[in-house]
């Protein structure tokens, strides 16, 4: 990829000031597939200055013009969806069928959600008291995105910034630069003003921290670990900028005996393993009513053993490797910890699946008889590892579900609609999925507690990039 070693600043691909480089590896083969440049302070300041200039010169652009730009972006995105899917297959090991259907599809799905939100939003309204309320773009935004859903998270930040009329500097994960570079090419082709969008690469402790501290950035939007989100918040504090965070999760999945166990348990296990378990809202903590507990363990065991693991370049519904060696080692350590703590290993376990001699592949793993105090029940594993915990009654299930520092998502499986509504109302989570209900583009996404603050997607996500101004008229 010709632009991989360059940065996109001020509407042009530029040679970085920095000479620091990082190899980009394919997690399925462990082989190098590229090299990315890592920014220094001069690169960071150039990107922020370009964004600042673009915001000042483009401020006040009408909604109709911004919508026209987004419609052009939709066309240029559609033309590159296969390129995006192939890039994410290579850089993070997303199986190509899933990379097309979910990873790349997010680029157009979220865009349409934001187009609908901007079209419907009133940016100037008169309040009942006669005052005028105006929504204006917040200014220069620093955006930091992770490796596990590269394009999904990029579009959830970049598009609302541009839709609002703000400008931005994107620092994607330095480990997944292929898709980010492609997306910069897509934006360039759509004809946004020079400097409205800027792309630099770098690691969190240096580039991410510098963006968070930068006095000319008015907002930071971060997706990643709770630990890193805390660091962003602290770095941003001195300049009092707005900070929105989408962080980790340990999402409970409450399975009541009155649901269709075969249908919902199979789907729940598959959902936990989706994206090789590398999703912050994955239902990784299955809470099961005791009277159907052993039956659920049998279904989960069978589903895990039937889950195929394989080459991400091949079509199919298999899962691929973990993202890198560090993640592989972490998942192996936690699987070993589960065994050492006395959990019952139902399926999977330590080591690579049979036939996977290289690549960061792990066995789809299920633990039963888990206590909510075990490490595997409290820590975000970020791999295809499901823990199953029994509960006695509805109150016990709710208590277990909420007994976590996280609050990103929760899941309920039941045949009783009133129970579903009652339990959902008491779960401390940003989203509740009932009987397989999936996230839809255009809805807000975000969490409670240590899972972050603010929302992404649709109208709520757009409003994060806007300031409110009240105009008070006196007598003429």
PDB file of N, CA, C and O in Angstrom, residues 47-105:
ATOM      1  N   UNK A  47      -0.790  18.106  12.036  1.00  0.00           N
ATOM      2  CA  UNK A  47      -2.148  17.598  11.833  1.00  0.00           C
ATOM      3  C   UNK A  47      -3.166  18.444  12.577  1.00  0.00           C
ATOM      4  O   UNK A  47      -4.243  18.777  12.038  1.00  0.00           O
ATOM      5  N   UNK A  48      -2.849  18.814  13.808  1.00  0.00           N
ATOM      6  CA  UNK A  48      -3.774  19.636  14.587  1.00  0.00           C
ATOM      7  C   UNK A  48      -3.915  21.021  13.965  1.00  0.00           C
ATOM      8  O   UNK A  48      -5.027  21.574  13.889  1.00  0.00           O
ATOM      9  N   UNK A  49      -2.829  21.585  13.491  1.00  0.00           N
ATOM     10  CA  UNK A  49      -2.888  22.903  12.861  1.00  0.00           C
ATOM     11  C   UNK A  49      -3.744  22.860  11.589  1.00  0.00           C
ATOM     12  O   UNK A  49      -4.524  23.792  11.327  1.00  0.00           O
ATOM     13  N   UNK A  50      -3.605  21.798  10.811  1.00  0.00           N
ATOM     14  CA  UNK A  50      -4.426  21.655   9.598  1.00  0.00           C
ATOM     15  C   UNK A  50      -5.904  21.558   9.961  1.00  0.00           C
ATOM     16  O   UNK A  50      -6.765  22.158   9.299  1.00  0.00           O
ATOM     17  N   UNK A  51      -6.200  20.794  11.016  1.00  0.00           N
ATOM     18  CA  UNK A  51      -7.592  20.656  11.449  1.00  0.00           C
ATOM     19  C   UNK A  51      -8.136  21.979  11.979  1.00  0.00           C
ATOM     20  O   UNK A  51      -9.294  22.334  11.722  1.00  0.00           O
ATOM     21  N   UNK A  52      -7.310  22.696  12.705  1.00  0.00           N
ATOM     22  CA  UNK A  52      -7.722  23.994  13.252  1.00  0.00           C
ATOM     23  C   UNK A  52      -8.029  24.981  12.126  1.00  0.00           C
ATOM     24  O   UNK A  52      -9.056  25.686  12.167  1.00  0.00           O
ATOM     25  N   UNK A  53      -7.159  25.019  11.119  1.00  0.00           N
ATOM     26  CA  UNK A  53      -7.378  25.927   9.992  1.00  0.00           C
ATOM     27  C   UNK A  53      -8.654  25.548   9.235  1.00  0.00           C
ATOM     28  O   UNK A  53      -9.438  26.433   8.840  1.00  0.00           O
ATOM     29  N   UNK A  54      -8.864  24.252   9.032  1.00  0.00           N
ATOM     30  CA  UNK A  54     -10.060  23.806   8.310  1.00  0.00           C
ATOM     31  C   UNK A  54     -11.324  24.190   9.062  1.00  0.00           C
ATOM     32  O   UNK A  54     -12.318  24.626   8.461  1.00  0.00           O
ATOM     33  N   UNK A  55     -11.298  24.036  10.383  1.00  0.00           N
ATOM     34  CA  UNK A  55     -12.488  24.372  11.171  1.00  0.00           C
ATOM     35  C   UNK A  55     -12.793  25.864  11.086  1.00  0.00           C
ATOM     36  O   UNK A  55     -13.953  26.270  10.926  1.00  0.00           O
ATOM     37  N   UNK A  56     -11.762  26.671  11.172  1.00  0.00           N
ATOM     38  CA  UNK A  56     -11.964  28.125  11.135  1.00  0.00           C
ATOM     39  C   UNK A  56     -12.491  28.591   9.787  1.00  0.00           C
ATOM     40  O   UNK A  56     -13.324  29.505   9.715  1.00  0.00           O
ATOM     41  N   UNK A  57     -12.019  27.982   8.699  1.00  0.00           N
ATOM     42  CA  UNK A  57     -12.422  28.428   7.364  1.00  0.00           C
ATOM     43  C   UNK A  57     -13.744  27.812   6.912  1.00  0.00           C
ATOM     44  O   UNK A  57     -14.438  28.396   6.073  1.00  0.00           O
ATOM     45  N   UNK A  58     -14.092  26.651   7.460  1.00  0.00           N
ATOM     46  CA  UNK A  58     -15.314  25.958   7.025  1.00  0.00           C
ATOM     47  C   UNK A  58     -16.456  26.129   8.014  1.00  0.00           C
ATOM     48  O   UNK A  58     -17.552  25.628   7.789  1.00  0.00           O
ATOM     49  N   UNK A  59     -16.218  26.839   9.120  1.00  0.00           N
ATOM     50  CA  UNK A  59     -17.246  26.989  10.150  1.00  0.00           C
ATOM     51  C   UNK A  59     -18.504  27.641   9.572  1.00  0.00           C
ATOM     52  O   UNK A  59     -18.424  28.616   8.827  1.00  0.00           O
ATOM     53  N   UNK A  60     -19.642  27.115   9.945  1.00  0.00           N
ATOM     54  CA  UNK A  60     -20.903  27.679   9.491  1.00  0.00           C
ATOM     55  C   UNK A  60     -21.413  27.117   8.187  1.00  0.00           C
ATOM     56  O   UNK A  60     -22.444  27.578   7.665  1.00  0.00           O
ATOM     57  N   UNK A  61     -20.729  26.112   7.638  1.00  0.00           N
ATOM     58  CA  UNK A  61     -21.207  25.483   6.403  1.00  0.00           C
ATOM     59  C   UNK A  61     -22.601  24.906   6.623  1.00  0.00           C
ATOM     60  O   UNK A  61     -22.875  24.277   7.649  1.00  0.00           O
ATOM     61  N   UNK A  62     -23.485  25.123   5.672  1.00  0.00           N
ATOM     62  CA  UNK A  62     -24.886  24.726   5.835  1.00  0.00           C
ATOM     63  C   UNK A  62     -25.044  23.215   5.948  1.00  0.00           C
ATOM     64  O   UNK A  62     -24.209  22.433   5.484  1.00  0.00           O
ATOM     65  N   UNK A  63     -26.151  22.812   6.552  1.00  0.00           N
ATOM     66  CA  UNK A  63     -26.465  21.392   6.660  1.00  0.00           C
ATOM     67  C   UNK A  63     -26.567  20.752   5.280  1.00  0.00           C
ATOM     68  O   UNK A  63     -26.110  19.614   5.079  1.00  0.00           O
ATOM     69  N   UNK A  64     -27.146  21.450   4.319  1.00  0.00           N
ATOM     70  CA  UNK A  64     -27.320  20.869   2.986  1.00  0.00           C
ATOM     71  C   UNK A  64     -25.975  20.534   2.345  1.00  0.00           C
ATOM     72  O   UNK A  64     -25.812  19.478   1.717  1.00  0.00           O
ATOM     73  N   UNK A  65     -24.982  21.392   2.544  1.00  0.00           N
ATOM     74  CA  UNK A  65     -23.647  21.125   2.003  1.00  0.00           C
ATOM     75  C   UNK A  65     -23.018  19.939   2.719  1.00  0.00           C
ATOM     76  O   UNK A  65     -22.398  19.066   2.098  1.00  0.00           O
ATOM     77  N   UNK A  66     -23.156  19.876   4.032  1.00  0.00           N
ATOM     78  CA  UNK A  66     -22.596  18.759   4.787  1.00  0.00           C
ATOM     79  C   UNK A  66     -23.249  17.435   4.388  1.00  0.00           C
ATOM     80  O   UNK A  66     -22.590  16.402   4.295  1.00  0.00           O
ATOM     81  N   UNK A  67     -24.544  17.469   4.126  1.00  0.00           N
ATOM     82  CA  UNK A  67     -25.230  16.258   3.676  1.00  0.00           C
ATOM     83  C   UNK A  67     -24.758  15.830   2.287  1.00  0.00           C
ATOM     84  O   UNK A  67     -24.607  14.631   2.017  1.00  0.00           O
ATOM     85  N   UNK A  68     -24.526  16.805   1.418  1.00  0.00           N
ATOM     86  CA  UNK A  68     -23.990  16.477   0.086  1.00  0.00           C
ATOM     87  C   UNK A  68     -22.642  15.776   0.203  1.00  0.00           C
ATOM     88  O   UNK A  68     -22.354  14.808  -0.513  1.00  0.00           O
ATOM     89  N   UNK A  69     -21.802  16.260   1.106  1.00  0.00           N
ATOM     90  CA  UNK A  69     -20.490  15.630   1.316  1.00  0.00           C
ATOM     91  C   UNK A  69     -20.654  14.192   1.802  1.00  0.00           C
ATOM     92  O   UNK A  69     -19.931  13.288   1.362  1.00  0.00           O
ATOM     93  N   UNK A  70     -21.576  13.987   2.733  1.00  0.00           N
ATOM     94  CA  UNK A  70     -21.793  12.636   3.255  1.00  0.00           C
ATOM     95  C   UNK A  70     -22.334  11.705   2.180  1.00  0.00           C
ATOM     96  O   UNK A  70     -21.986  10.509   2.148  1.00  0.00           O
ATOM     97  N   UNK A  71     -23.173  12.207   1.301  1.00  0.00           N
ATOM     98  CA  UNK A  71     -23.698  11.376   0.208  1.00  0.00           C
ATOM     99  C   UNK A  71     -22.567  10.987  -0.746  1.00  0.00           C
ATOM    100  O   UNK A  71     -22.523   9.849  -1.245  1.00  0.00           O
ATOM    101  N   UNK A  72     -21.648  11.916  -1.006  1.00  0.00           N
ATOM    102  CA  UNK A  72     -20.489  11.569  -1.837  1.00  0.00           C
ATOM    103  C   UNK A  72     -19.623  10.530  -1.129  1.00  0.00           C
ATOM    104  O   UNK A  72     -19.091   9.610  -1.764  1.00  0.00           O
ATOM    105  N   UNK A  73     -19.494  10.684   0.188  1.00  0.00           N
ATOM    106  CA  UNK A  73     -18.731   9.705   0.960  1.00  0.00           C
ATOM    107  C   UNK A  73     -19.362   8.327   0.872  1.00  0.00           C
ATOM    108  O   UNK A  73     -18.658   7.313   0.801  1.00  0.00           O
ATOM    109  N   UNK A  74     -20.678   8.271   0.842  1.00  0.00           N
ATOM    110  CA  UNK A  74     -21.361   6.978   0.692  1.00  0.00           C
ATOM    111  C   UNK A  74     -20.983   6.319  -0.629  1.00  0.00           C
ATOM    112  O   UNK A  74     -20.722   5.107  -0.686  1.00  0.00           O
ATOM    113  N   UNK A  75     -20.914   7.099  -1.689  1.00  0.00           N
ATOM    114  CA  UNK A  75     -20.558   6.541  -3.002  1.00  0.00           C
ATOM    115  C   UNK A  75     -19.119   6.048  -3.033  1.00  0.00           C
ATOM    116  O   UNK A  75     -18.828   4.955  -3.531  1.00  0.00           O
ATOM    117  N   UNK A  76     -18.204   6.855  -2.486  1.00  0.00           N
ATOM    118  CA  UNK A  76     -16.799   6.445  -2.506  1.00  0.00           C
ATOM    119  C   UNK A  76     -16.560   5.263  -1.574  1.00  0.00           C
ATOM    120  O   UNK A  76     -15.692   4.420  -1.837  1.00  0.00           O
ATOM    121  N   UNK A  77     -17.330   5.169  -0.499  1.00  0.00           N
ATOM    122  CA  UNK A  77     -17.206   4.037   0.414  1.00  0.00           C
ATOM    123  C   UNK A  77     -17.684   2.754  -0.235  1.00  0.00           C
ATOM    124  O   UNK A  77     -17.030   1.700  -0.124  1.00  0.00           O
ATOM    125  N   UNK A  78     -18.835   2.811  -0.874  1.00  0.00           N
ATOM    126  CA  UNK A  78     -19.386   1.624  -1.542  1.00  0.00           C
ATOM    127  C   UNK A  78     -18.373   1.036  -2.522  1.00  0.00           C
ATOM    128  O   UNK A  78     -18.245  -0.190  -2.636  1.00  0.00           O
ATOM    129  N   UNK A  79     -17.640   1.889  -3.199  1.00  0.00           N
ATOM    130  CA  UNK A  79     -16.688   1.427  -4.209  1.00  0.00           C
ATOM    131  C   UNK A  79     -15.468   0.732  -3.608  1.00  0.00           C
ATOM    132  O   UNK A  79     -14.753   0.019  -4.323  1.00  0.00           O
ATOM    133  N   UNK A  80     -15.235   0.925  -2.310  1.00  0.00           N
ATOM    134  CA  UNK A  80     -14.029   0.362  -1.685  1.00  0.00           C
ATOM    135  C   UNK A  80     -14.341  -0.655  -0.587  1.00  0.00           C
ATOM    136  O   UNK A  80     -13.440  -1.028   0.185  1.00  0.00           O
ATOM    137  N   UNK A  81     -15.575  -1.130  -0.478  1.00  0.00           N
ATOM    138  CA  UNK A  81     -15.935  -2.049   0.600  1.00  0.00           C
ATOM    139  C   UNK A  81     -15.117  -3.338   0.557  1.00  0.00           C
ATOM    140  O   UNK A  81     -14.675  -3.835   1.596  1.00  0.00           O
ATOM    141  N   UNK A  82     -14.896  -3.877  -0.623  1.00  0.00           N
ATOM    142  CA  UNK A  82     -14.108  -5.115  -0.717  1.00  0.00           C
ATOM    143  C   UNK A  82     -12.663  -4.867  -0.303  1.00  0.00           C
ATOM    144  O   UNK A  82     -12.046  -5.709   0.374  1.00  0.00           O
ATOM    145  N   UNK A  83     -12.117  -3.720  -0.667  1.00  0.00           N
ATOM    146  CA  UNK A  83     -10.758  -3.384  -0.250  1.00  0.00           C
ATOM    147  C   UNK A  83     -10.662  -3.306   1.275  1.00  0.00           C
ATOM    148  O   UNK A  83      -9.685  -3.780   1.873  1.00  0.00           O
ATOM    149  N   UNK A  84     -11.679  -2.711   1.902  1.00  0.00           N
ATOM    150  CA  UNK A  84     -11.684  -2.621   3.356  1.00  0.00           C
ATOM    151  C   UNK A  84     -11.745  -4.007   3.987  1.00  0.00           C
ATOM    152  O   UNK A  84     -11.041  -4.301   4.959  1.00  0.00           O
ATOM    153  N   UNK A  85     -12.601  -4.874   3.447  1.00  0.00           N
ATOM    154  CA  UNK A  85     -12.722  -6.229   3.987  1.00  0.00           C
ATOM    155  C   UNK A  85     -11.416  -6.993   3.866  1.00  0.00           C
ATOM    156  O   UNK A  85     -10.982  -7.670   4.812  1.00  0.00           O
ATOM    157  N   UNK A  86     -10.778  -6.900   2.733  1.00  0.00           N
ATOM    158  CA  UNK A  86      -9.507  -7.596   2.527  1.00  0.00           C
ATOM    159  C   UNK A  86      -8.433  -7.066   3.481  1.00  0.00           C
ATOM    160  O   UNK A  86      -7.617  -7.842   4.011  1.00  0.00           O
ATOM    161  N   UNK A  87      -8.426  -5.759   3.710  1.00  0.00           N
ATOM    162  CA  UNK A  87      -7.434  -5.169   4.606  1.00  0.00           C
ATOM    163  C   UNK A  87      -7.605  -5.681   6.024  1.00  0.00           C
ATOM    164  O   UNK A  87      -6.623  -6.048   6.695  1.00  0.00           O
ATOM    165  N   UNK A  88      -8.848  -5.745   6.504  1.00  0.00           N
ATOM    166  CA  UNK A  88      -9.075  -6.202   7.874  1.00  0.00           C
ATOM    167  C   UNK A  88      -8.851  -7.693   8.025  1.00  0.00           C
ATOM    168  O   UNK A  88      -8.449  -8.168   9.088  1.00  0.00           O
ATOM    169  N   UNK A  89      -9.070  -8.451   6.959  1.00  0.00           N
ATOM    170  CA  UNK A  89      -8.713  -9.865   6.979  1.00  0.00           C
ATOM    171  C   UNK A  89      -7.221 -10.036   7.183  1.00  0.00           C
ATOM    172  O   UNK A  89      -6.772 -10.872   7.983  1.00  0.00           O
ATOM    173  N   UNK A  90      -6.426  -9.211   6.508  1.00  0.00           N
ATOM    174  CA  UNK A  90      -4.971  -9.316   6.601  1.00  0.00           C
ATOM    175  C   UNK A  90      -4.422  -8.810   7.928  1.00  0.00           C
ATOM    176  O   UNK A  90      -3.571  -9.444   8.546  1.00  0.00           O
ATOM    177  N   UNK A  91      -4.885  -7.645   8.378  1.00  0.00           N
ATOM    178  CA  UNK A  91      -4.234  -6.983   9.508  1.00  0.00           C
ATOM    179  C   UNK A  91      -4.716  -7.468  10.862  1.00  0.00           C
ATOM    180  O   UNK A  91      -3.987  -7.350  11.861  1.00  0.00           O
ATOM    181  N   UNK A  92      -5.948  -7.994  10.962  1.00  0.00           N
ATOM    182  CA  UNK A  92      -6.446  -8.429  12.267  1.00  0.00           C
ATOM    183  C   UNK A  92      -7.026  -9.828  12.273  1.00  0.00           C
ATOM    184  O   UNK A  92      -7.467 -10.317  13.312  1.00  0.00           O
ATOM    185  N   UNK A  93      -7.017 -10.498  11.119  1.00  0.00           N
ATOM    186  CA  UNK A  93      -7.445 -11.889  11.073  1.00  0.00           C
ATOM    187  C   UNK A  93      -8.935 -12.104  11.033  1.00  0.00           C
ATOM    188  O   UNK A  93      -9.409 -13.208  11.338  1.00  0.00           O
ATOM    189  N   UNK A  94      -9.719 -11.087  10.650  1.00  0.00           N
ATOM    190  CA  UNK A  94     -11.161 -11.277  10.523  1.00  0.00           C
ATOM    191  C   UNK A  94     -11.457 -12.177   9.326  1.00  0.00           C
ATOM    192  O   UNK A  94     -11.021 -11.863   8.210  1.00  0.00           O
ATOM    193  N   UNK A  95     -12.158 -13.301   9.508  1.00  0.00           N
ATOM    194  CA  UNK A  95     -12.489 -14.156   8.373  1.00  0.00           C
ATOM    195  C   UNK A  95     -13.194 -13.354   7.281  1.00  0.00           C
ATOM    196  O   UNK A  95     -14.055 -12.519   7.579  1.00  0.00           O
ATOM    197  N   UNK A  96     -12.835 -13.596   6.036  1.00  0.00           N
ATOM    198  CA  UNK A  96     -13.244 -12.708   4.958  1.00  0.00           C
ATOM    199  C   UNK A  96     -14.754 -12.587   4.823  1.00  0.00           C
ATOM    200  O   UNK A  96     -15.266 -11.491   4.545  1.00  0.00           O
ATOM    201  N   UNK A  97     -15.502 -13.674   5.041  1.00  0.00           N
ATOM    202  CA  UNK A  97     -16.960 -13.573   4.940  1.00  0.00           C
ATOM    203  C   UNK A  97     -17.512 -12.631   6.000  1.00  0.00           C
ATOM    204  O   UNK A  97     -18.378 -11.795   5.736  1.00  0.00           O
ATOM    205  N   UNK A  98     -16.999 -12.763   7.220  1.00  0.00           N
ATOM    206  CA  UNK A  98     -17.416 -11.889   8.306  1.00  0.00           C
ATOM    207  C   UNK A  98     -16.889 -10.469   8.088  1.00  0.00           C
ATOM    208  O   UNK A  98     -17.570  -9.482   8.412  1.00  0.00           O
ATOM    209  N   UNK A  99     -15.674 -10.341   7.532  1.00  0.00           N
ATOM    210  CA  UNK A  99     -15.111  -9.019   7.277  1.00  0.00           C
ATOM    211  C   UNK A  99     -15.987  -8.227   6.317  1.00  0.00           C
ATOM    212  O   UNK A  99     -16.137  -7.010   6.459  1.00  0.00           O
ATOM    213  N   UNK A 100     -16.561  -8.909   5.337  1.00  0.00           N
ATOM    214  CA  UNK A 100     -17.470  -8.233   4.402  1.00  0.00           C
ATOM    215  C   UNK A 100     -18.807  -7.907   5.067  1.00  0.00           C
ATOM    216  O   UNK A 100     -19.302  -6.784   4.977  1.00  0.00           O
ATOM    217  N   UNK A 101     -19.392  -8.919   5.724  1.00  0.00           N
ATOM    218  CA  UNK A 101     -20.758  -8.788   6.220  1.00  0.00           C
ATOM    219  C   UNK A 101     -20.877  -7.885   7.434  1.00  0.00           C
ATOM    220  O   UNK A 101     -21.929  -7.267   7.646  1.00  0.00           O
ATOM    221  N   UNK A 102     -19.828  -7.777   8.234  1.00  0.00           N
ATOM    222  CA  UNK A 102     -19.921  -7.009   9.473  1.00  0.00           C
ATOM    223  C   UNK A 102     -18.874  -5.909   9.560  1.00  0.00           C
ATOM    224  O   UNK A 102     -19.210  -4.732   9.732  1.00  0.00           O
ATOM    225  N   UNK A 103     -17.602  -6.275   9.435  1.00  0.00           N
ATOM    226  CA  UNK A 103     -16.542  -5.284   9.625  1.00  0.00           C
ATOM    227  C   UNK A 103     -16.611  -4.162   8.593  1.00  0.00           C
ATOM    228  O   UNK A 103     -16.643  -2.980   8.936  1.00  0.00           O
ATOM    229  N   UNK A 104     -16.617  -4.505   7.310  1.00  0.00           N
ATOM    230  CA  UNK A 104     -16.661  -3.476   6.261  1.00  0.00           C
ATOM    231  C   UNK A 104     -18.048  -2.867   6.129  1.00  0.00           C
ATOM    232  O   UNK A 104     -18.188  -1.670   5.841  1.00  0.00           O
ATOM    233  N   UNK A 105     -19.073  -3.670   6.331  1.00  0.00           N
ATOM    234  CA  UNK A 105     -20.440  -3.176   6.201  1.00  0.00           C
ATOM    235  C   UNK A 105     -20.721  -2.007   7.133  1.00  0.00           C
ATOM    236  O   UNK A 105     -21.537  -1.131   6.827  1.00  0.00           O
TER     237      UNK A 105
END
